Amino acid sequence: MSNMLNPDAIFSNNEMSLSDIEIYGFDYDYTLVFYSKHLHTLIFNAARDLLINEHRYPAEIRKYDYDPNFAIRGLHYDVHRALLMKIDAFHYIQLGTVYRGLSVVPDEEVIAMYDGSHVPLEQMSDFYGKSSHGNTMKQFMDIFSLPEMTLLSCVNEYFLKNNIDYEPVHLYKDVKDSIRDVHIKGIMYRAIEADIEKYICYAEQTRAVLAKLADHGKKMFLITNSPSSFVDKGMKFIVGKDWRDLFDVVIVQADKPNFFNDKRRPFRKVNERGVLLWDKIHKLQKGQIYKQGNLYEFLKLTGWRGSKVLYFGDHIYSDLADLTLKHGWRTGAIIPELRSEIKIMNTEKYIQTMTWLQTLTGLLEHMQVHRDPDSQMILEEWKKERKEMREMNRNFFNAQFGSLFRTDENPTYFLRRLSRFADIYMASLSCLLNYEPDYTFYPRRTPLQHELPGWSDQLCTGTFRIPFLQETVQIK
């Protein structure tokens, strides 16, 4: 335990120096603003009621309440089979994490359905995680999708328990539409605006980050899918009435990810009363709010291009993917779950469990050459114990699905996308307060399978203390 990870550190997938960054961009929800646990309960209840009142679902589903401990982000949902599951970076299903309704599906049944545990590429979700163009899997990447996964599972559970025949595709679409309507019809926005202190958290930390960047002369902009009045009230609560003075450009209802790809939609100015003006936009002015538009027009009007721009968001696909792949911006992912997972990983019980699990794996690898009956019997006992230890390890994080970042051994599909589309990632923007504005982030050199681990291990336990809380071993 000599090198405990710092939950407030920033982690790097790609070398990046903040001294090169002149312009900072932000998403709003779960980036500048964090919400309390009450919000997901609100979304779940509102969508459940829409299913009953507008889609004619049985009123009995109202008995199901939101369980914040059921699902994790990054899961896949098989739309045709109504199964929620965790998939690794190689498209393999993690057995033991496949749920039909609220019940786990036996491994044998999963293997029979998928002819193994591999999901072919053509069945996986599309580039943005959607189940479209023949893809049968939907990946839930948004933090707002946690209530959606739970509601899907609860309604599936009700139909199964009551032996009701139903079409899974229709259920998926109806739940998706109900969750969407909670946003589009303003149900969520009105509830938050009516009791902003109940729903918004960590306002002082966001205020401190923005103030620090402003003090160092950095330009800042905001691009969000949320509506103008909602963002305005939230930012006034977080920063103050003069919040717009901090931002050089503010864009609302941007419709990301279409904002990054559609060249046709022009910007519209929003006046103080929230009215859309018809003026042609020749310049994006500080202190004003603009709606819609597109990134190509944004670049033309601002001249902000390339690697001097760093944009932060929580949605790996909608916020970050197009920016890093098509436009060369640097990207930062906000992963709130990171802080709690690191705290678990720093516990003595977790470290002991992982140490013994890795020891068992090493023993199995080296001792499998012994073919005599006694050795084979011991190997089978070790395999059984290893399976039990893996289940124990999963339960440290989430009893159903385990860690957001790992399956038993491999990175999750979520982490694969995070590693590709985010230069850096962190639990919240407040982590920036721990670093100077000219700090350079260096990714840790993890050994490849054909490389010796010694050099990398020495660096990780040596004088290079970020992202560690403390160290006791120095490089000689």
Coordinates of N, CA and C in Angstrom, one line a residue, residues 51-215:
L51 N -44.7 6.2 -19.3 CA -45.0 4.9 -19.8 C -46.4 4.5 -19.5
I52 N -46.9 4.8 -18.3 CA -48.2 4.4 -17.8 C -49.3 5.3 -18.5
N53 N -49.0 6.6 -18.4 CA -50.1 7.6 -18.9 C -50.1 7.8 -20.4
E54 N -49.0 7.7 -21.1 CA -49.0 8.0 -22.5 C -48.8 6.8 -23.4
H55 N -48.1 5.7 -22.8 CA -47.9 4.5 -23.6 C -48.7 3.3 -23.2
R56 N -49.6 3.6 -22.2 CA -50.6 2.6 -21.8 C -50.0 1.3 -21.1
Y57 N -48.9 1.5 -20.5 CA -48.2 0.4 -19.8 C -49.0 0.1 -18.4
P58 N -49.0 -1.1 -17.9 CA -49.7 -1.4 -16.7 C -49.4 -0.5 -15.5
A59 N -50.4 0.0 -14.8 CA -50.1 0.9 -13.7 C -49.3 0.2 -12.6
E60 N -49.3 -1.2 -12.6 CA -48.6 -1.9 -11.6 C -47.1 -1.6 -11.6
I61 N -46.5 -1.2 -12.7 CA -45.1 -0.9 -12.8 C -44.7 0.3 -11.9
R62 N -45.7 1.0 -11.4 CA -45.4 2.1 -10.5 C -44.9 1.6 -9.1
K63 N -45.0 0.3 -8.9 CA -44.4 -0.2 -7.6 C -42.9 -0.3 -7.6
Y64 N -42.3 -0.2 -8.8 CA -40.9 -0.2 -8.9 C -40.3 1.1 -8.7
D65 N -39.3 1.2 -7.8 CA -38.6 2.4 -7.5 C -37.2 2.4 -8.1
Y66 N -36.6 3.5 -8.2 CA -35.2 3.6 -8.7 C -34.2 3.1 -7.8
D67 N -33.4 2.2 -8.2 CA -32.3 1.6 -7.4 C -31.0 2.2 -7.9
P68 N -30.3 3.1 -7.2 CA -29.1 3.7 -7.7 C -27.9 2.7 -7.7
N69 N -28.1 1.5 -7.1 CA -27.0 0.6 -7.1 C -27.1 -0.6 -8.1
F70 N -28.1 -0.5 -9.0 CA -28.3 -1.6 -9.9 C -27.3 -1.5 -11.1
A71 N -27.4 -0.5 -11.9 CA -26.6 -0.4 -13.1 C -25.4 0.5 -13.0
I72 N -24.5 0.3 -14.0 CA -23.3 1.2 -14.1 C -23.3 1.7 -15.5
R73 N -22.6 2.8 -15.8 CA -22.5 3.3 -17.1 C -21.7 2.4 -18.0
G74 N -21.9 2.5 -19.3 CA -21.1 1.7 -20.3 C -21.6 0.4 -20.6
L75 N -22.7 0.0 -20.1 CA -23.3 -1.4 -20.3 C -23.9 -1.4 -21.7
H76 N -24.0 -2.6 -22.3 CA -24.7 -2.8 -23.6 C -26.1 -3.4 -23.3
Y77 N -27.0 -3.1 -24.2 CA -28.4 -3.7 -24.1 C -28.7 -4.3 -25.4
D78 N -29.0 -5.6 -25.4 CA -29.4 -6.3 -26.6 C -30.9 -6.0 -26.8
V79 N -31.2 -5.2 -27.8 CA -32.6 -4.7 -28.0 C -33.6 -5.8 -28.3
H80 N -33.2 -6.8 -29.0 CA -34.1 -7.9 -29.5 C -34.3 -9.0 -28.4
R81 N -33.2 -9.2 -27.6 CA -33.3 -10.2 -26.5 C -33.7 -9.6 -25.1
A82 N -33.7 -8.2 -25.0 CA -34.0 -7.6 -23.8 C -33.0 -8.0 -22.7
L83 N -31.7 -7.9 -23.0 CA -30.7 -8.3 -22.1 C -29.7 -7.2 -21.8
L84 N -29.4 -6.9 -20.6 CA -28.4 -5.9 -20.2 C -27.1 -6.6 -19.8
M85 N -26.0 -6.1 -20.3 CA -24.8 -6.8 -20.1 C -23.5 -5.9 -20.1
K86 N -22.4 -6.5 -19.7 CA -21.1 -5.8 -19.7 C -20.2 -6.5 -20.7
I87 N -19.6 -5.7 -21.6 CA -18.8 -6.3 -22.7 C -17.4 -5.7 -22.6
D88 N -16.4 -6.5 -22.9 CA -15.0 -6.0 -22.8 C -14.5 -5.4 -24.1
A89 N -13.3 -5.0 -24.1 CA -12.7 -4.3 -25.2 C -12.6 -5.1 -26.4
F90 N -12.7 -6.5 -26.3 CA -12.6 -7.4 -27.4 C -13.9 -8.0 -27.8
H91 N -15.0 -7.3 -27.4 CA -16.4 -7.7 -27.7 C -16.8 -9.0 -27.0
Y92 N -16.2 -9.4 -26.0 CA -16.6 -10.5 -25.2 C -17.5 -10.1 -24.1
I93 N -18.6 -10.9 -23.9 CA -19.5 -10.7 -22.8 C -18.9 -11.2 -21.5
Q94 N -18.9 -10.4 -20.4 CA -18.5 -10.9 -19.1 C -19.6 -11.7 -18.6
L95 N -19.3 -13.0 -18.5 CA -20.3 -14.0 -18.0 C -20.6 -13.6 -16.5
G96 N -21.8 -13.8 -16.1 CA -22.2 -13.4 -14.8 C -22.7 -12.0 -14.7
T97 N -22.6 -11.2 -15.8 CA -23.1 -9.8 -15.8 C -24.2 -9.6 -16.8
V98 N -24.9 -10.7 -17.2 CA -26.0 -10.6 -18.2 C -27.3 -10.7 -17.4
Y99 N -28.1 -9.6 -17.6 CA -29.4 -9.5 -16.8 C -30.6 -9.5 -17.7
R100 N -31.5 -10.3 -17.4 CA -32.9 -10.2 -18.0 C -33.8 -9.7 -16.9
G101 N -34.3 -8.5 -17.1 CA -35.0 -7.9 -16.0 C -34.1 -7.6 -14.9
L102 N -34.4 -8.1 -13.7 CA -33.5 -7.9 -12.5 C -32.8 -9.1 -12.1
S103 N -32.9 -10.1 -13.0 CA -32.3 -11.4 -12.6 C -31.1 -11.8 -13.6
V104 N -30.1 -12.4 -13.0 CA -28.9 -12.7 -13.8 C -29.3 -13.9 -14.7
V105 N -28.8 -14.0 -15.9 CA -29.0 -15.1 -16.8 C -27.8 -16.1 -16.6
P106 N -28.1 -17.4 -16.5 CA -27.1 -18.4 -16.3 C -26.1 -18.4 -17.4
D107 N -24.8 -18.6 -17.1 CA -23.8 -18.6 -18.2 C -24.1 -19.5 -19.3
E108 N -24.6 -20.7 -19.0 CA -24.9 -21.7 -20.1 C -25.9 -21.2 -21.0
E109 N -26.9 -20.4 -20.6 CA -28.0 -19.9 -21.4 C -27.4 -18.8 -22.3
V110 N -26.5 -18.0 -21.7 CA -25.8 -16.9 -22.5 C -25.0 -17.5 -23.6
I111 N -24.2 -18.5 -23.3 CA -23.4 -19.1 -24.3 C -24.2 -19.8 -25.4
A112 N -25.3 -20.4 -25.1 CA -26.2 -21.0 -26.1 C -26.8 -19.9 -27.0
M113 N -27.2 -18.8 -26.4 CA -27.8 -17.7 -27.2 C -26.9 -17.0 -28.2
Y114 N -25.6 -16.8 -27.7 CA -24.7 -16.1 -28.5 C -23.6 -17.0 -29.2
D115 N -23.9 -18.3 -29.1 CA -22.9 -19.3 -29.7 C -21.5 -19.1 -29.1
G116 N -21.5 -18.9 -27.8 CA -20.2 -18.5 -27.2 C -20.5 -17.2 -26.4
S117 N -19.4 -16.4 -26.2 CA -19.6 -15.2 -25.4 C -19.1 -14.0 -26.2
H118 N -18.8 -14.2 -27.5 CA -18.4 -13.1 -28.3 C -19.5 -12.4 -29.1
V119 N -19.5 -11.1 -29.2 CA -20.5 -10.4 -30.0 C -19.9 -9.9 -31.2
P120 N -20.3 -10.4 -32.4 CA -19.7 -9.9 -33.7 C -19.8 -8.4 -33.9
L121 N -18.9 -7.9 -34.6 CA -18.8 -6.5 -34.9 C -20.1 -5.9 -35.5
E122 N -20.8 -6.7 -36.4 CA -22.0 -6.1 -37.0 C -23.2 -6.1 -36.1
Q123 N -23.1 -6.7 -34.9 CA -24.1 -6.7 -34.0 C -23.9 -5.6 -32.9
M124 N -22.7 -5.1 -32.8 CA -22.3 -4.1 -31.8 C -23.0 -2.8 -32.1
S125 N -23.1 -1.9 -31.1 CA -23.6 -0.6 -31.3 C -22.8 0.2 -32.3
D126 N -23.4 1.2 -32.9 CA -22.7 2.0 -34.0 C -21.7 2.9 -33.3
F127 N -21.2 3.8 -34.1 CA -20.1 4.7 -33.6 C -20.5 5.5 -32.4
Y128 N -21.7 5.9 -32.3 CA -22.2 6.7 -31.2 C -22.9 5.9 -30.1
G129 N -22.7 4.6 -30.2 CA -23.3 3.7 -29.2 C -24.8 3.4 -29.4
K130 N -25.3 3.7 -30.5 CA -26.8 3.5 -30.8 C -27.0 2.2 -31.5
S131 N -28.2 1.7 -31.3 CA -28.6 0.5 -32.0 C -29.4 0.9 -33.3
S132 N -28.6 1.1 -34.4 CA -29.2 1.5 -35.6 C -28.5 0.8 -36.8
H133 N -29.1 0.9 -37.9 CA -28.5 0.3 -39.2 C -28.2 -1.1 -39.0
G134 N -29.1 -1.9 -38.3 CA -28.9 -3.3 -38.2 C -28.1 -3.7 -36.9
N135 N -27.6 -2.7 -36.2 CA -26.9 -3.1 -34.9 C -28.0 -3.4 -33.9
T136 N -27.8 -4.5 -33.2 CA -28.7 -5.0 -32.2 C -28.4 -4.5 -30.8
M137 N -27.2 -4.0 -30.6 CA -26.8 -3.6 -29.3 C -26.8 -2.0 -29.1
K138 N -27.2 -1.6 -28.0 CA -27.2 -0.2 -27.6 C -26.3 -0.1 -26.4
Q139 N -25.3 0.9 -26.5 CA -24.4 1.1 -25.4 C -24.9 2.4 -24.7
F140 N -25.0 2.3 -23.3 CA -25.4 3.4 -22.5 C -24.2 4.1 -22.0
M141 N -23.8 5.2 -22.6 CA -22.6 6.0 -22.2 C -22.9 7.2 -21.3
D142 N -24.1 7.7 -21.3 CA -24.4 8.9 -20.7 C -24.8 8.6 -19.2
I143 N -24.4 9.6 -18.3 CA -24.7 9.4 -16.9 C -26.2 9.5 -16.7
F144 N -26.9 10.3 -17.6 CA -28.4 10.3 -17.6 C -29.0 9.0 -17.9
S145 N -28.2 8.1 -18.5 CA -28.8 6.8 -19.0 C -29.0 5.8 -17.8
L146 N -28.5 6.1 -16.6 CA -28.6 5.1 -15.5 C -30.1 4.9 -15.2
P147 N -30.9 5.9 -15.1 CA -32.3 5.7 -14.8 C -33.0 4.9 -16.0
E148 N -32.5 5.1 -17.2 CA -33.1 4.4 -18.4 C -32.8 2.9 -18.3
M149 N -31.6 2.5 -18.0 CA -31.3 1.1 -17.9 C -32.1 0.5 -16.7
T150 N -32.2 1.2 -15.6 CA -33.0 0.6 -14.5 C -34.4 0.5 -14.8
L151 N -35.0 1.5 -15.5 CA -36.4 1.4 -15.9 C -36.7 0.2 -16.9
L152 N -35.8 0.1 -17.9 CA -35.9 -1.0 -18.8 C -35.9 -2.3 -18.1
S153 N -35.0 -2.5 -17.1 CA -34.9 -3.7 -16.4 C -36.1 -4.0 -15.5
C154 N -36.7 -2.9 -14.9 CA -37.8 -3.1 -14.1 C -39.1 -3.5 -14.9
V155 N -39.3 -2.9 -16.0 CA -40.5 -3.2 -16.8 C -40.3 -4.6 -17.4
N156 N -39.1 -5.0 -17.8 CA -38.8 -6.3 -18.3 C -39.2 -7.3 -17.2
E157 N -38.7 -7.0 -16.0 CA -39.0 -7.9 -14.8 C -40.5 -8.0 -14.6
Y158 N -41.2 -7.0 -14.7 CA -42.7 -7.0 -14.5 C -43.3 -8.0 -15.5
F159 N -43.0 -7.8 -16.7 CA -43.6 -8.6 -17.8 C -43.2 -10.1 -17.6
L160 N -42.0 -10.4 -17.2 CA -41.5 -11.7 -17.0 C -42.2 -12.4 -15.8
K161 N -42.3 -11.7 -14.7 CA -42.9 -12.2 -13.5 C -44.4 -12.5 -13.7
N162 N -45.0 -11.7 -14.6 CA -46.5 -11.9 -14.8 C -46.8 -12.7 -16.1
N163 N -45.8 -13.3 -16.7 CA -46.0 -14.1 -17.9 C -46.7 -13.4 -19.0
I164 N -46.3 -12.1 -19.2 CA -47.0 -11.3 -20.2 C -46.1 -11.3 -21.4
D165 N -46.7 -11.7 -22.6 CA -46.0 -11.7 -23.8 C -45.8 -10.3 -24.3
Y166 N -44.6 -9.9 -24.7 CA -44.4 -8.5 -25.2 C -43.2 -8.5 -26.2
E167 N -43.2 -7.4 -27.0 CA -42.1 -7.3 -28.0 C -41.0 -6.5 -27.4
P168 N -39.8 -7.0 -27.2 CA -38.7 -6.3 -26.6 C -38.3 -5.0 -27.3
V169 N -38.4 -5.0 -28.7 CA -38.0 -3.8 -29.4 C -39.0 -2.7 -29.1
H170 N -40.3 -3.0 -29.0 CA -41.2 -1.9 -28.6 C -41.0 -1.4 -27.2
L171 N -40.7 -2.3 -26.3 CA -40.4 -1.8 -24.9 C -39.2 -0.9 -24.9
Y172 N -38.1 -1.3 -25.6 CA -36.9 -0.4 -25.7 C -37.2 0.9 -26.2
K173 N -38.0 1.0 -27.3 CA -38.3 2.3 -27.9 C -39.2 3.1 -27.0
D174 N -40.2 2.5 -26.4 CA -41.1 3.3 -25.5 C -40.3 3.8 -24.3
V175 N -39.4 3.1 -23.7 CA -38.7 3.6 -22.6 C -37.7 4.7 -23.0
K176 N -37.1 4.5 -24.2 CA -36.2 5.5 -24.7 C -37.0 6.8 -25.0
D177 N -38.2 6.7 -25.6 CA -39.0 7.9 -25.9 C -39.4 8.6 -24.6
S178 N -39.7 7.8 -23.5 CA -40.2 8.4 -22.3 C -39.1 9.1 -21.6
I179 N -37.9 8.5 -21.6 CA -36.7 9.2 -21.0 C -36.4 10.5 -21.8
R180 N -36.5 10.4 -23.1 CA -36.3 11.6 -24.0 C -37.3 12.7 -23.6
D181 N -38.5 12.3 -23.4 CA -39.6 13.3 -23.2 C -39.4 14.0 -21.8
V182 N -38.8 13.3 -20.9 CA -38.5 13.9 -19.6 C -37.6 15.1 -19.8
H183 N -36.7 15.0 -20.8 CA -35.9 16.2 -21.1 C -36.6 17.2 -22.0
I184 N -37.1 16.6 -23.2 CA -37.7 17.5 -24.2 C -38.9 18.3 -23.7
K185 N -39.7 17.6 -22.9 CA -40.9 18.3 -22.4 C -40.7 19.2 -21.2
G186 N -39.4 19.3 -20.8 CA -39.0 20.2 -19.8 C -39.3 19.7 -18.4
I187 N -39.7 18.5 -18.2 CA -40.0 18.0 -16.8 C -38.8 18.1 -15.9
M188 N -37.7 17.6 -16.4 CA -36.5 17.6 -15.6 C -36.0 19.1 -15.3
Y189 N -36.0 19.9 -16.4 CA -35.5 21.3 -16.3 C -36.4 22.1 -15.3
R190 N -37.7 21.9 -15.3 CA -38.6 22.7 -14.4 C -38.3 22.2 -13.0
A191 N -38.2 21.0 -12.8 CA -38.0 20.5 -11.4 C -36.7 21.0 -10.8
I192 N -35.6 21.0 -11.6 CA -34.3 21.5 -11.1 C -34.4 23.0 -10.8
E193 N -35.0 23.7 -11.7 CA -35.1 25.2 -11.6 C -35.9 25.5 -10.3
A194 N -36.9 24.7 -10.0 CA -37.8 25.0 -8.9 C -37.1 24.7 -7.5
D195 N -36.1 23.8 -7.5 CA -35.4 23.5 -6.3 C -34.0 23.2 -6.6
I196 N -33.3 24.3 -7.0 CA -31.9 24.2 -7.5 C -30.9 23.7 -6.4
E197 N -31.1 24.0 -5.2 CA -30.2 23.6 -4.1 C -30.3 22.1 -3.8
K198 N -31.5 21.5 -4.1 CA -31.7 20.1 -3.9 C -30.9 19.3 -4.9
Y199 N -30.8 19.8 -6.2 CA -30.3 19.0 -7.3 C -28.9 19.3 -7.7
I200 N -28.4 20.5 -7.5 CA -27.0 20.9 -7.9 C -26.0 20.8 -6.8
C201 N -24.9 20.2 -7.1 CA -23.8 19.9 -6.1 C -22.5 20.6 -6.5
Y202 N -21.6 20.8 -5.6 CA -20.2 21.2 -5.8 C -20.1 22.5 -6.6
A203 N -20.9 23.4 -6.3 CA -20.9 24.7 -7.1 C -19.6 25.4 -6.8
E204 N -19.1 25.4 -5.6 CA -17.9 26.2 -5.3 C -16.7 25.7 -6.0
Q205 N -16.6 24.4 -6.3 CA -15.4 23.9 -7.0 C -15.4 24.3 -8.4
T206 N -16.5 24.3 -9.1 CA -16.6 24.8 -10.5 C -16.3 26.2 -10.5
R207 N -16.8 27.0 -9.6 CA -16.5 28.4 -9.6 C -15.0 28.7 -9.4
A208 N -14.3 27.9 -8.6 CA -12.9 28.1 -8.4 C -12.1 27.7 -9.6
V209 N -12.5 26.7 -10.4 CA -11.8 26.3 -11.6 C -11.9 27.4 -12.6
L210 N -13.1 27.9 -12.9 CA -13.3 29.0 -13.9 C -12.5 30.2 -13.5
A211 N -12.5 30.6 -12.2 CA -11.8 31.8 -11.8 C -10.3 31.6 -12.0
K212 N -9.8 30.4 -11.7 CA -8.3 30.2 -11.9 C -8.0 30.3 -13.4
L213 N -8.8 29.8 -14.3 CA -8.5 29.9 -15.7 C -8.6 31.3 -16.2
A214 N -9.6 32.0 -15.7 CA -9.7 33.4 -16.1 C -8.5 34.3 -15.6
D215 N -8.0 34.0 -14.4 CA -6.9 34.7 -13.8 C -5.6 34.5 -14.6

